[in-house]
């Protein structure tokens, strides 16, 4: 079961939102969605996300898509990214699903990665939708932190749906 | 707020609908919700709580196009949830429009769903029916 760290980074490289969760597909812990990053990884996650920003900015010109796919990896953590039209970045870090038992399912690992990619794409698209709706709020200014509990709740629902 | 919008808006309303004079305030209420709101905002509020003397009623807005994506900020201004009626504009518009058809009314918000209330309610109260007056200089 993989854990995820999702963060939204504004145009001035300022953090807007972050969320840690784990896959809801096979809840192993008592609290569904509780992330299983180790304490050491946990404190590294914001750095991993932010260090991939240069790669995001490089790769956003190479593809016509908003979804940039997997752009970085660091110590077993993979990083997927998405840029919005307003150049706000969505970064999703997750522990490599194949790192633990890559020997056991060498063949099927390709398939599972593909499946992850498409569900992450859907997750990003829905998160983008929610972000745009938050942006339409007249009380929200661009690059303000997203503190609305409603937004948080909806992102969690989307996470539960796809990841 | 919105009073001047209402004063001009009634002109468009009358021109487009060709509506005739209402016989009662109840009819006015129907006209506001089923024709006015439908025409300008494409939503039909429900009319509820008509007072026994027929001079006041509530409009219940099930959807509010003005506040569709609006969420009141939580942290910065705690007063905002107590003092701000985000869609106050409606009150002025209704009051202005009704004034122009000789109805002197008070319009105010009772509840608003973006404040966390269960529904959005605007109360209209008829003070008096103004007399038709011929504008000065037109005999």
PDB file of C-alpha atoms in Angstrom:
ATOM      1  CA  UNK A   1       0.000   0.000   0.000  1.00  0.00           C
ATOM      2  CA  UNK A   2       1.503   3.255  -1.025  1.00  0.00           C
ATOM      3  CA  UNK A   3       1.516   6.531   0.820  1.00  0.00           C
ATOM      4  CA  UNK A   4       1.135   9.864  -0.892  1.00  0.00           C
ATOM      5  CA  UNK A   5       2.138  13.429  -0.203  1.00  0.00           C
ATOM      6  CA  UNK A   6       0.222  15.990  -2.233  1.00  0.00           C
ATOM      7  CA  UNK A   7       1.182  19.630  -2.284  1.00  0.00           C
ATOM      8  CA  UNK A   8       0.112  22.688  -4.241  1.00  0.00           C
ATOM      9  CA  UNK A   9       2.823  25.237  -4.882  1.00  0.00           C
ATOM     10  CA  UNK A  10       2.023  28.766  -5.981  1.00  0.00           C
ATOM     11  CA  UNK A  11       3.604  30.878  -8.675  1.00  0.00           C
ATOM     12  CA  UNK A  12       6.104  32.387  -6.261  1.00  0.00           C
ATOM     13  CA  UNK A  13       7.164  28.910  -5.119  1.00  0.00           C
ATOM     14  CA  UNK A  14       5.111  29.401  -1.974  1.00  0.00           C
ATOM     15  CA  UNK A  15       3.246  26.431  -0.533  1.00  0.00           C
ATOM     16  CA  UNK A  16      -0.548  26.729  -0.779  1.00  0.00           C
ATOM     17  CA  UNK A  17      -1.728  23.389   0.448  1.00  0.00           C
ATOM     18  CA  UNK A  18      -0.387  20.038   1.548  1.00  0.00           C
ATOM     19  CA  UNK A  19      -1.883  16.715   2.392  1.00  0.00           C
ATOM     20  CA  UNK A  20      -0.455  13.395   3.410  1.00  0.00           C
ATOM     21  CA  UNK A  21      -2.469  10.265   2.930  1.00  0.00           C
ATOM     22  CA  UNK A  22      -2.200   6.664   1.910  1.00  0.00           C
ATOM     23  CA  UNK A  23      -4.054   4.622  -0.613  1.00  0.00           C
ATOM     24  CA  UNK A  24      -7.631   3.883   0.410  1.00  0.00           C
ATOM     25  CA  UNK A  25      -7.735   0.786  -1.792  1.00  0.00           C
ATOM     26  CA  UNK A  26      -6.505  -1.639   0.863  1.00  0.00           C
ATOM     27  CA  UNK A  27      -6.742  -0.045   4.280  1.00  0.00           C
ATOM     28  CA  UNK A  28      -4.294  -1.813   6.554  1.00  0.00           C
ATOM     29  CA  UNK A  29      -4.339   0.540   9.489  1.00  0.00           C
ATOM     30  CA  UNK A  30      -7.156   1.439  11.828  1.00  0.00           C
ATOM     31  CA  UNK A  31      -7.422   4.907  10.394  1.00  0.00           C
ATOM     32  CA  UNK A  32      -8.055   4.625   6.666  1.00  0.00           C
ATOM     33  CA  UNK A  33      -5.952   7.032   4.691  1.00  0.00           C
ATOM     34  CA  UNK A  34      -3.306   7.476   7.339  1.00  0.00           C
ATOM     35  CA  UNK A  35       0.052   7.826   5.652  1.00  0.00           C
ATOM     36  CA  UNK A  36       2.830   5.356   6.350  1.00  0.00           C
ATOM     37  CA  UNK A  37       5.864   7.441   5.640  1.00  0.00           C
ATOM     38  CA  UNK A  38       8.605   6.991   8.188  1.00  0.00           C
ATOM     39  CA  UNK A  39       9.387  10.007  10.353  1.00  0.00           C
ATOM     40  CA  UNK A  40      12.621  10.543   8.472  1.00  0.00           C
ATOM     41  CA  UNK A  41      10.897  10.558   5.083  1.00  0.00           C
ATOM     42  CA  UNK A  42       8.103  12.741   6.411  1.00  0.00           C
ATOM     43  CA  UNK A  43      10.383  15.625   7.159  1.00  0.00           C
ATOM     44  CA  UNK A  44      12.064  15.254   3.785  1.00  0.00           C
ATOM     45  CA  UNK A  45       8.852  15.308   1.737  1.00  0.00           C
ATOM     46  CA  UNK A  46       8.489  19.089   1.390  1.00  0.00           C
ATOM     47  CA  UNK A  47      12.110  19.242   0.297  1.00  0.00           C
ATOM     48  CA  UNK A  48      11.646  16.489  -2.243  1.00  0.00           C
ATOM     49  CA  UNK A  49       8.585  18.257  -3.619  1.00  0.00           C
ATOM     50  CA  UNK A  50      10.261  21.627  -3.799  1.00  0.00           C
ATOM     51  CA  UNK A  51      13.484  20.302  -5.251  1.00  0.00           C
ATOM     52  CA  UNK A  52      11.517  18.900  -8.172  1.00  0.00           C
ATOM     53  CA  UNK A  53      10.235  22.366  -9.096  1.00  0.00           C
ATOM     54  CA  UNK A  54      13.163  22.995 -11.436  1.00  0.00           C
ATOM     55  CA  UNK A  55      12.372  19.788 -13.261  1.00  0.00           C
ATOM     56  CA  UNK A  56       8.716  20.811 -13.462  1.00  0.00           C
ATOM     57  CA  UNK A  57       9.683  24.103 -15.005  1.00  0.00           C
ATOM     58  CA  UNK A  58      11.946  22.370 -17.499  1.00  0.00           C
ATOM     59  CA  UNK A  59       9.479  19.722 -18.522  1.00  0.00           C
ATOM     60  CA  UNK A  60       6.412  21.928 -18.745  1.00  0.00           C
ATOM     61  CA  UNK A  61       7.692  23.278 -22.075  1.00  0.00           C
ATOM     62  CA  UNK A  62       8.281  19.834 -23.526  1.00  0.00           C
ATOM     63  CA  UNK A  63       4.701  18.664 -23.495  1.00  0.00           C
ATOM     64  CA  UNK A  64       1.396  20.245 -24.451  1.00  0.00           C
ATOM     65  CA  UNK A  65      -0.276  18.514 -21.501  1.00  0.00           C
ATOM     66  CA  UNK A  66      -0.842  19.939 -18.069  1.00  0.00           C
ATOM     67  CA  UNK A  67      -0.086  16.578 -16.556  1.00  0.00           C
ATOM     68  CA  UNK A  68       3.674  16.140 -16.668  1.00  0.00           C
ATOM     69  CA  UNK A  69       3.675  12.575 -15.407  1.00  0.00           C
ATOM     70  CA  UNK A  70       6.564  11.260 -13.355  1.00  0.00           C
ATOM     71  CA  UNK A  71       9.354  13.797 -13.382  1.00  0.00           C
ATOM     72  CA  UNK A  72      11.613  12.950 -10.478  1.00  0.00           C
ATOM     73  CA  UNK A  73      12.541  10.355  -7.935  1.00  0.00           C
ATOM     74  CA  UNK A  74      14.515  10.573  -4.749  1.00  0.00           C
ATOM     75  CA  UNK A  75      15.430   7.706  -2.462  1.00  0.00           C
ATOM     76  CA  UNK A  76      12.487   5.525  -3.381  1.00  0.00           C
ATOM     77  CA  UNK A  77      10.019   8.414  -3.501  1.00  0.00           C
ATOM     78  CA  UNK A  78       8.562   9.110  -6.896  1.00  0.00           C
ATOM     79  CA  UNK A  79       7.301  12.511  -7.900  1.00  0.00           C
ATOM     80  CA  UNK A  80       4.479  13.270 -10.308  1.00  0.00           C
ATOM     81  CA  UNK A  81       3.569  16.801 -11.273  1.00  0.00           C
ATOM     82  CA  UNK A  82       0.854  18.844 -12.921  1.00  0.00           C
ATOM     83  CA  UNK A  83       0.916  22.511 -13.895  1.00  0.00           C
ATOM     84  CA  UNK A  84      -2.189  24.641 -14.124  1.00  0.00           C
ATOM     85  CA  UNK A  85      -2.777  27.369 -16.675  1.00  0.00           C
ATOM     86  CA  UNK A  86      -1.854  29.903 -14.026  1.00  0.00           C
ATOM     87  CA  UNK A  87       1.484  28.148 -13.463  1.00  0.00           C
ATOM     88  CA  UNK A  88       0.518  26.784 -10.079  1.00  0.00           C
ATOM     89  CA  UNK A  89       2.137  23.396  -9.546  1.00  0.00           C
ATOM     90  CA  UNK A  90       0.533  20.310  -8.133  1.00  0.00           C
ATOM     91  CA  UNK A  91       3.117  17.843  -6.858  1.00  0.00           C
ATOM     92  CA  UNK A  92       2.375  14.325  -5.763  1.00  0.00           C
ATOM     93  CA  UNK A  93       5.116  12.360  -4.026  1.00  0.00           C
ATOM     94  CA  UNK A  94       4.582   8.690  -3.313  1.00  0.00           C
ATOM     95  CA  UNK A  95       6.650   5.754  -2.288  1.00  0.00           C
ATOM     96  CA  UNK A  96       7.585   3.717  -5.269  1.00  0.00           C
ATOM     97  CA  UNK A  97       5.070   0.887  -5.468  1.00  0.00           C
ATOM     98  CA  UNK A  98       7.694  -1.494  -6.839  1.00  0.00           C
ATOM     99  CA  UNK A  99      10.516  -0.722  -4.475  1.00  0.00           C
ATOM    100  CA  UNK A 100       9.618  -3.242  -1.754  1.00  0.00           C
ATOM    101  CA  UNK A 101       8.796  -6.263  -3.786  1.00  0.00           C
ATOM    102  CA  UNK A 102      10.126  -5.507  -7.234  1.00  0.00           C
ATOM    103  CA  UNK A 103      11.660  -8.984  -7.368  1.00  0.00           C
ATOM    104  CA  UNK A 104       8.385 -10.741  -6.682  1.00  0.00           C
ATOM    105  CA  UNK A 105       6.335  -9.209  -9.443  1.00  0.00           C
ATOM    106  CA  UNK A 106       8.852  -8.085 -11.983  1.00  0.00           C
ATOM    107  CA  UNK A 107       6.449  -8.526 -14.888  1.00  0.00           C
ATOM    108  CA  UNK A 108       3.264  -7.159 -13.422  1.00  0.00           C
ATOM    109  CA  UNK A 109       4.996  -4.079 -12.037  1.00  0.00           C
ATOM    110  CA  UNK A 110       4.798  -2.403 -15.428  1.00  0.00           C
ATOM    111  CA  UNK A 111       1.035  -2.807 -15.431  1.00  0.00           C
ATOM    112  CA  UNK A 112       0.550  -1.441 -11.952  1.00  0.00           C
ATOM    113  CA  UNK A 113       2.643   1.628 -12.754  1.00  0.00           C
ATOM    114  CA  UNK A 114       0.483   2.324 -15.764  1.00  0.00           C
ATOM    115  CA  UNK A 115      -2.629   2.012 -13.664  1.00  0.00           C
ATOM    116  CA  UNK A 116      -1.187   4.420 -11.122  1.00  0.00           C
ATOM    117  CA  UNK A 117      -0.326   6.918 -13.822  1.00  0.00           C
ATOM    118  CA  UNK A 118      -3.856   7.074 -15.123  1.00  0.00           C
ATOM    119  CA  UNK A 119      -5.443   7.309 -11.680  1.00  0.00           C
ATOM    120  CA  UNK A 120      -2.995  10.049 -10.758  1.00  0.00           C
ATOM    121  CA  UNK A 121      -3.925  11.854 -13.929  1.00  0.00           C
ATOM    122  CA  UNK A 122      -7.566  11.688 -12.898  1.00  0.00           C
ATOM    123  CA  UNK A 123      -6.672  12.792  -9.400  1.00  0.00           C
ATOM    124  CA  UNK A 124      -4.790  15.798 -10.753  1.00  0.00           C
ATOM    125  CA  UNK A 125      -7.619  16.741 -13.073  1.00  0.00           C
ATOM    126  CA  UNK A 126     -10.178  16.634 -10.287  1.00  0.00           C
ATOM    127  CA  UNK A 127      -7.878  18.501  -7.931  1.00  0.00           C
ATOM    128  CA  UNK A 128      -7.439  21.118 -10.651  1.00  0.00           C
ATOM    129  CA  UNK A 129     -11.206  21.387 -10.890  1.00  0.00           C
ATOM    130  CA  UNK A 130     -11.439  21.970  -7.149  1.00  0.00           C
ATOM    131  CA  UNK A 131      -8.593  24.451  -7.277  1.00  0.00           C
ATOM    132  CA  UNK A 132     -10.334  26.453 -10.004  1.00  0.00           C
ATOM    133  CA  UNK A 133     -13.498  26.522  -7.924  1.00  0.00           C
ATOM    134  CA  UNK A 134     -11.537  27.759  -4.928  1.00  0.00           C
ATOM    135  CA  UNK A 135      -9.988  30.390  -7.181  1.00  0.00           C
ATOM    136  CA  UNK A 136     -13.459  31.591  -8.198  1.00  0.00           C
ATOM    137  CA  UNK A 137     -14.194  32.510  -4.611  1.00  0.00           C
ATOM    138  CA  UNK A 138     -14.062  36.313  -4.400  1.00  0.00           C
ATOM    139  CA  UNK A 139     -12.503  36.089  -0.955  1.00  0.00           C
ATOM    140  CA  UNK A 140      -9.584  34.045  -2.237  1.00  0.00           C
ATOM    141  CA  UNK A 141      -6.586  35.801  -3.754  1.00  0.00           C
ATOM    142  CA  UNK A 142      -4.178  34.036  -6.102  1.00  0.00           C
ATOM    143  CA  UNK A 143      -1.261  32.507  -4.186  1.00  0.00           C
ATOM    144  CA  UNK A 144      -3.097  32.642  -0.857  1.00  0.00           C
ATOM    145  CA  UNK A 145      -2.859  29.463   1.209  1.00  0.00           C
ATOM    146  CA  UNK A 146      -5.856  27.183   0.723  1.00  0.00           C
ATOM    147  CA  UNK A 147      -7.114  26.947   4.284  1.00  0.00           C
ATOM    148  CA  UNK A 148     -10.773  26.231   3.582  1.00  0.00           C
ATOM    149  CA  UNK A 149     -11.857  23.021   5.339  1.00  0.00           C
ATOM    150  CA  UNK A 150     -14.325  22.456   2.543  1.00  0.00           C
ATOM    151  CA  UNK A 151     -11.516  22.363  -0.010  1.00  0.00           C
ATOM    152  CA  UNK A 152      -9.543  20.002   2.206  1.00  0.00           C
ATOM    153  CA  UNK A 153     -12.522  17.691   2.527  1.00  0.00           C
ATOM    154  CA  UNK A 154     -13.170  17.648  -1.210  1.00  0.00           C
ATOM    155  CA  UNK A 155      -9.523  16.929  -1.998  1.00  0.00           C
ATOM    156  CA  UNK A 156      -9.661  14.002   0.416  1.00  0.00           C
ATOM    157  CA  UNK A 157     -12.750  12.676  -1.332  1.00  0.00           C
ATOM    158  CA  UNK A 158     -10.983  12.890  -4.678  1.00  0.00           C
ATOM    159  CA  UNK A 159      -7.929  11.168  -3.174  1.00  0.00           C
ATOM    160  CA  UNK A 160     -10.117   8.410  -1.825  1.00  0.00           C
ATOM    161  CA  UNK A 161     -11.786   8.005  -5.189  1.00  0.00           C
ATOM    162  CA  UNK A 162      -8.674   7.604  -7.307  1.00  0.00           C
ATOM    163  CA  UNK A 163      -5.672   6.702  -5.182  1.00  0.00           C
TER     164      UNK A 163
ATOM    165  CA  UNK B   1     -27.083  48.722  -2.064  1.00  0.00           C
ATOM    166  CA  UNK B   2     -28.607  47.792  -5.389  1.00  0.00           C
ATOM    167  CA  UNK B   3     -31.436  50.318  -5.161  1.00  0.00           C
ATOM    168  CA  UNK B   4     -30.478  52.063  -8.365  1.00  0.00           C
ATOM    169  CA  UNK B   5     -30.112  48.746 -10.160  1.00  0.00           C
ATOM    170  CA  UNK B   6     -33.665  47.905  -9.148  1.00  0.00           C
ATOM    171  CA  UNK B   7     -35.004  51.249 -10.311  1.00  0.00           C
ATOM    172  CA  UNK B   8     -33.667  50.602 -13.810  1.00  0.00           C
ATOM    173  CA  UNK B   9     -34.212  46.880 -13.791  1.00  0.00           C
ATOM    174  CA  UNK B  10     -37.983  47.207 -13.419  1.00  0.00           C
ATOM    175  CA  UNK B  11     -37.995  49.079 -16.728  1.00  0.00           C
ATOM    176  CA  UNK B  12     -36.461  46.126 -18.518  1.00  0.00           C
ATOM    177  CA  UNK B  13     -38.746  43.770 -16.649  1.00  0.00           C
ATOM    178  CA  UNK B  14     -41.890  45.622 -17.737  1.00  0.00           C
ATOM    179  CA  UNK B  15     -40.651  46.022 -21.290  1.00  0.00           C
ATOM    180  CA  UNK B  16     -39.807  42.356 -21.699  1.00  0.00           C
ATOM    181  CA  UNK B  17     -42.769  40.814 -19.937  1.00  0.00           C
ATOM    182  CA  UNK B  18     -45.461  43.399 -20.562  1.00  0.00           C
ATOM    183  CA  UNK B  19     -46.814  42.457 -17.147  1.00  0.00           C
ATOM    184  CA  UNK B  20     -49.942  44.133 -15.935  1.00  0.00           C
ATOM    185  CA  UNK B  21     -50.638  45.648 -12.550  1.00  0.00           C
ATOM    186  CA  UNK B  22     -50.864  43.038  -9.770  1.00  0.00           C
ATOM    187  CA  UNK B  23     -54.136  42.756  -7.906  1.00  0.00           C
ATOM    188  CA  UNK B  24     -52.640  41.699  -4.617  1.00  0.00           C
ATOM    189  CA  UNK B  25     -49.288  41.427  -2.869  1.00  0.00           C
ATOM    190  CA  UNK B  26     -49.535  37.670  -3.264  1.00  0.00           C
ATOM    191  CA  UNK B  27     -49.613  38.115  -6.984  1.00  0.00           C
ATOM    192  CA  UNK B  28     -46.625  40.431  -6.699  1.00  0.00           C
ATOM    193  CA  UNK B  29     -44.781  37.706  -4.804  1.00  0.00           C
ATOM    194  CA  UNK B  30     -45.477  35.211  -7.582  1.00  0.00           C
ATOM    195  CA  UNK B  31     -44.378  37.724 -10.168  1.00  0.00           C
ATOM    196  CA  UNK B  32     -41.095  38.371  -8.377  1.00  0.00           C
ATOM    197  CA  UNK B  33     -40.177  34.742  -7.969  1.00  0.00           C
ATOM    198  CA  UNK B  34     -41.596  33.071 -11.083  1.00  0.00           C
ATOM    199  CA  UNK B  35     -40.986  35.850 -13.596  1.00  0.00           C
ATOM    200  CA  UNK B  36     -38.433  38.268 -12.171  1.00  0.00           C
ATOM    201  CA  UNK B  37     -35.945  35.846 -10.634  1.00  0.00           C
ATOM    202  CA  UNK B  38     -36.470  33.416 -13.499  1.00  0.00           C
ATOM    203  CA  UNK B  39     -35.736  36.093 -16.064  1.00  0.00           C
ATOM    204  CA  UNK B  40     -32.688  37.712 -14.491  1.00  0.00           C
ATOM    205  CA  UNK B  41     -31.119  34.922 -12.478  1.00  0.00           C
ATOM    206  CA  UNK B  42     -32.659  31.780 -13.957  1.00  0.00           C
ATOM    207  CA  UNK B  43     -33.742  30.456 -10.607  1.00  0.00           C
ATOM    208  CA  UNK B  44     -37.174  30.317  -9.019  1.00  0.00           C
ATOM    209  CA  UNK B  45     -37.189  31.003  -5.277  1.00  0.00           C
ATOM    210  CA  UNK B  46     -39.994  29.560  -3.205  1.00  0.00           C
ATOM    211  CA  UNK B  47     -42.472  31.793  -1.477  1.00  0.00           C
ATOM    212  CA  UNK B  48     -43.010  30.885   2.147  1.00  0.00           C
ATOM    213  CA  UNK B  49     -44.305  32.212   5.429  1.00  0.00           C
ATOM    214  CA  UNK B  50     -46.874  34.622   4.069  1.00  0.00           C
ATOM    215  CA  UNK B  51     -48.059  36.663   7.037  1.00  0.00           C
ATOM    216  CA  UNK B  52     -51.766  36.469   7.879  1.00  0.00           C
ATOM    217  CA  UNK B  53     -52.420  40.032   6.822  1.00  0.00           C
ATOM    218  CA  UNK B  54     -50.741  39.350   3.485  1.00  0.00           C
ATOM    219  CA  UNK B  55     -48.156  42.100   3.746  1.00  0.00           C
ATOM    220  CA  UNK B  56     -44.963  40.142   4.189  1.00  0.00           C
ATOM    221  CA  UNK B  57     -43.435  36.953   2.872  1.00  0.00           C
ATOM    222  CA  UNK B  58     -40.124  35.160   2.522  1.00  0.00           C
ATOM    223  CA  UNK B  59     -38.273  34.203  -0.601  1.00  0.00           C
ATOM    224  CA  UNK B  60     -36.310  30.998  -0.133  1.00  0.00           C
ATOM    225  CA  UNK B  61     -33.440  30.755  -2.579  1.00  0.00           C
ATOM    226  CA  UNK B  62     -32.467  27.180  -3.223  1.00  0.00           C
ATOM    227  CA  UNK B  63     -29.590  28.298  -5.402  1.00  0.00           C
ATOM    228  CA  UNK B  64     -27.915  31.643  -5.375  1.00  0.00           C
ATOM    229  CA  UNK B  65     -26.101  32.577  -8.573  1.00  0.00           C
ATOM    230  CA  UNK B  66     -24.395  35.512  -6.860  1.00  0.00           C
ATOM    231  CA  UNK B  67     -22.747  33.327  -4.280  1.00  0.00           C
ATOM    232  CA  UNK B  68     -22.169  30.180  -6.283  1.00  0.00           C
ATOM    233  CA  UNK B  69     -18.468  29.742  -5.513  1.00  0.00           C
ATOM    234  CA  UNK B  70     -18.333  32.006  -2.513  1.00  0.00           C
ATOM    235  CA  UNK B  71     -16.985  30.730   0.732  1.00  0.00           C
ATOM    236  CA  UNK B  72     -16.565  33.161   3.584  1.00  0.00           C
ATOM    237  CA  UNK B  73     -12.990  33.235   4.855  1.00  0.00           C
ATOM    238  CA  UNK B  74     -12.543  31.593   8.218  1.00  0.00           C
ATOM    239  CA  UNK B  75      -9.430  32.933   9.761  1.00  0.00           C
ATOM    240  CA  UNK B  76      -8.845  36.601   9.189  1.00  0.00           C
ATOM    241  CA  UNK B  77     -12.092  38.303  10.109  1.00  0.00           C
ATOM    242  CA  UNK B  78     -14.234  36.551  12.686  1.00  0.00           C
ATOM    243  CA  UNK B  79     -16.847  39.311  12.390  1.00  0.00           C
ATOM    244  CA  UNK B  80     -17.512  38.439   8.781  1.00  0.00           C
ATOM    245  CA  UNK B  81     -19.865  35.605   9.694  1.00  0.00           C
ATOM    246  CA  UNK B  82     -21.965  37.832  11.883  1.00  0.00           C
ATOM    247  CA  UNK B  83     -22.121  41.063   9.964  1.00  0.00           C
ATOM    248  CA  UNK B  84     -21.721  40.414   6.279  1.00  0.00           C
ATOM    249  CA  UNK B  85     -24.754  39.630   4.130  1.00  0.00           C
ATOM    250  CA  UNK B  86     -22.923  38.707   0.977  1.00  0.00           C
ATOM    251  CA  UNK B  87     -25.969  38.924  -1.306  1.00  0.00           C
ATOM    252  CA  UNK B  88     -27.336  42.138   0.197  1.00  0.00           C
ATOM    253  CA  UNK B  89     -27.584  43.421  -3.370  1.00  0.00           C
ATOM    254  CA  UNK B  90     -30.836  41.489  -3.825  1.00  0.00           C
ATOM    255  CA  UNK B  91     -32.519  43.538  -1.101  1.00  0.00           C
ATOM    256  CA  UNK B  92     -31.737  46.834  -2.762  1.00  0.00           C
ATOM    257  CA  UNK B  93     -32.716  45.584  -6.187  1.00  0.00           C
ATOM    258  CA  UNK B  94     -36.085  44.310  -4.948  1.00  0.00           C
ATOM    259  CA  UNK B  95     -36.772  47.457  -2.957  1.00  0.00           C
ATOM    260  CA  UNK B  96     -35.827  49.713  -5.888  1.00  0.00           C
ATOM    261  CA  UNK B  97     -37.869  47.762  -8.401  1.00  0.00           C
ATOM    262  CA  UNK B  98     -40.943  47.601  -6.172  1.00  0.00           C
ATOM    263  CA  UNK B  99     -40.705  51.288  -5.358  1.00  0.00           C
ATOM    264  CA  UNK B 100     -40.994  52.050  -9.034  1.00  0.00           C
ATOM    265  CA  UNK B 101     -44.295  50.176  -9.212  1.00  0.00           C
ATOM    266  CA  UNK B 102     -45.696  52.087  -6.246  1.00  0.00           C
ATOM    267  CA  UNK B 103     -44.915  49.499  -3.594  1.00  0.00           C
ATOM    268  CA  UNK B 104     -43.007  50.788  -0.607  1.00  0.00           C
ATOM    269  CA  UNK B 105     -41.280  47.767   0.919  1.00  0.00           C
ATOM    270  CA  UNK B 106     -38.645  46.757   3.408  1.00  0.00           C
ATOM    271  CA  UNK B 107     -36.410  43.946   2.200  1.00  0.00           C
ATOM    272  CA  UNK B 108     -33.870  42.202   4.377  1.00  0.00           C
ATOM    273  CA  UNK B 109     -31.966  38.954   4.732  1.00  0.00           C
ATOM    274  CA  UNK B 110     -32.976  36.579   7.483  1.00  0.00           C
ATOM    275  CA  UNK B 111     -30.646  33.691   6.734  1.00  0.00           C
ATOM    276  CA  UNK B 112     -27.951  32.974   4.214  1.00  0.00           C
ATOM    277  CA  UNK B 113     -26.619  29.536   3.419  1.00  0.00           C
ATOM    278  CA  UNK B 114     -23.067  30.758   2.843  1.00  0.00           C
ATOM    279  CA  UNK B 115     -23.022  31.750   6.498  1.00  0.00           C
ATOM    280  CA  UNK B 116     -23.763  28.134   7.334  1.00  0.00           C
ATOM    281  CA  UNK B 117     -27.524  28.543   7.705  1.00  0.00           C
ATOM    282  CA  UNK B 118     -29.753  25.810   6.356  1.00  0.00           C
ATOM    283  CA  UNK B 119     -31.195  28.003   3.613  1.00  0.00           C
ATOM    284  CA  UNK B 120     -31.138  31.467   2.138  1.00  0.00           C
ATOM    285  CA  UNK B 121     -34.137  33.537   3.119  1.00  0.00           C
ATOM    286  CA  UNK B 122     -35.030  37.067   2.073  1.00  0.00           C
ATOM    287  CA  UNK B 123     -37.952  38.713   3.848  1.00  0.00           C
ATOM    288  CA  UNK B 124     -40.144  41.241   2.028  1.00  0.00           C
ATOM    289  CA  UNK B 125     -42.459  43.477   3.994  1.00  0.00           C
ATOM    290  CA  UNK B 126     -44.971  45.796   2.353  1.00  0.00           C
ATOM    291  CA  UNK B 127     -45.209  49.131   4.139  1.00  0.00           C
ATOM    292  CA  UNK B 128     -47.778  50.822   1.943  1.00  0.00           C
ATOM    293  CA  UNK B 129     -48.970  51.158  -1.603  1.00  0.00           C
ATOM    294  CA  UNK B 130     -47.922  54.538  -2.862  1.00  0.00           C
ATOM    295  CA  UNK B 131     -50.427  56.656  -4.720  1.00  0.00           C
ATOM    296  CA  UNK B 132     -50.044  57.028  -8.434  1.00  0.00           C
ATOM    297  CA  UNK B 133     -48.722  60.486  -8.848  1.00  0.00           C
ATOM    298  CA  UNK B 134     -48.500  62.401 -12.039  1.00  0.00           C
ATOM    299  CA  UNK B 135     -44.993  63.758 -12.384  1.00  0.00           C
ATOM    300  CA  UNK B 136     -44.767  67.488 -11.868  1.00  0.00           C
ATOM    301  CA  UNK B 137     -45.237  69.489 -15.027  1.00  0.00           C
ATOM    302  CA  UNK B 138     -47.409  66.911 -16.787  1.00  0.00           C
ATOM    303  CA  UNK B 139     -50.999  67.944 -16.438  1.00  0.00           C
TER     304      UNK B 139
END
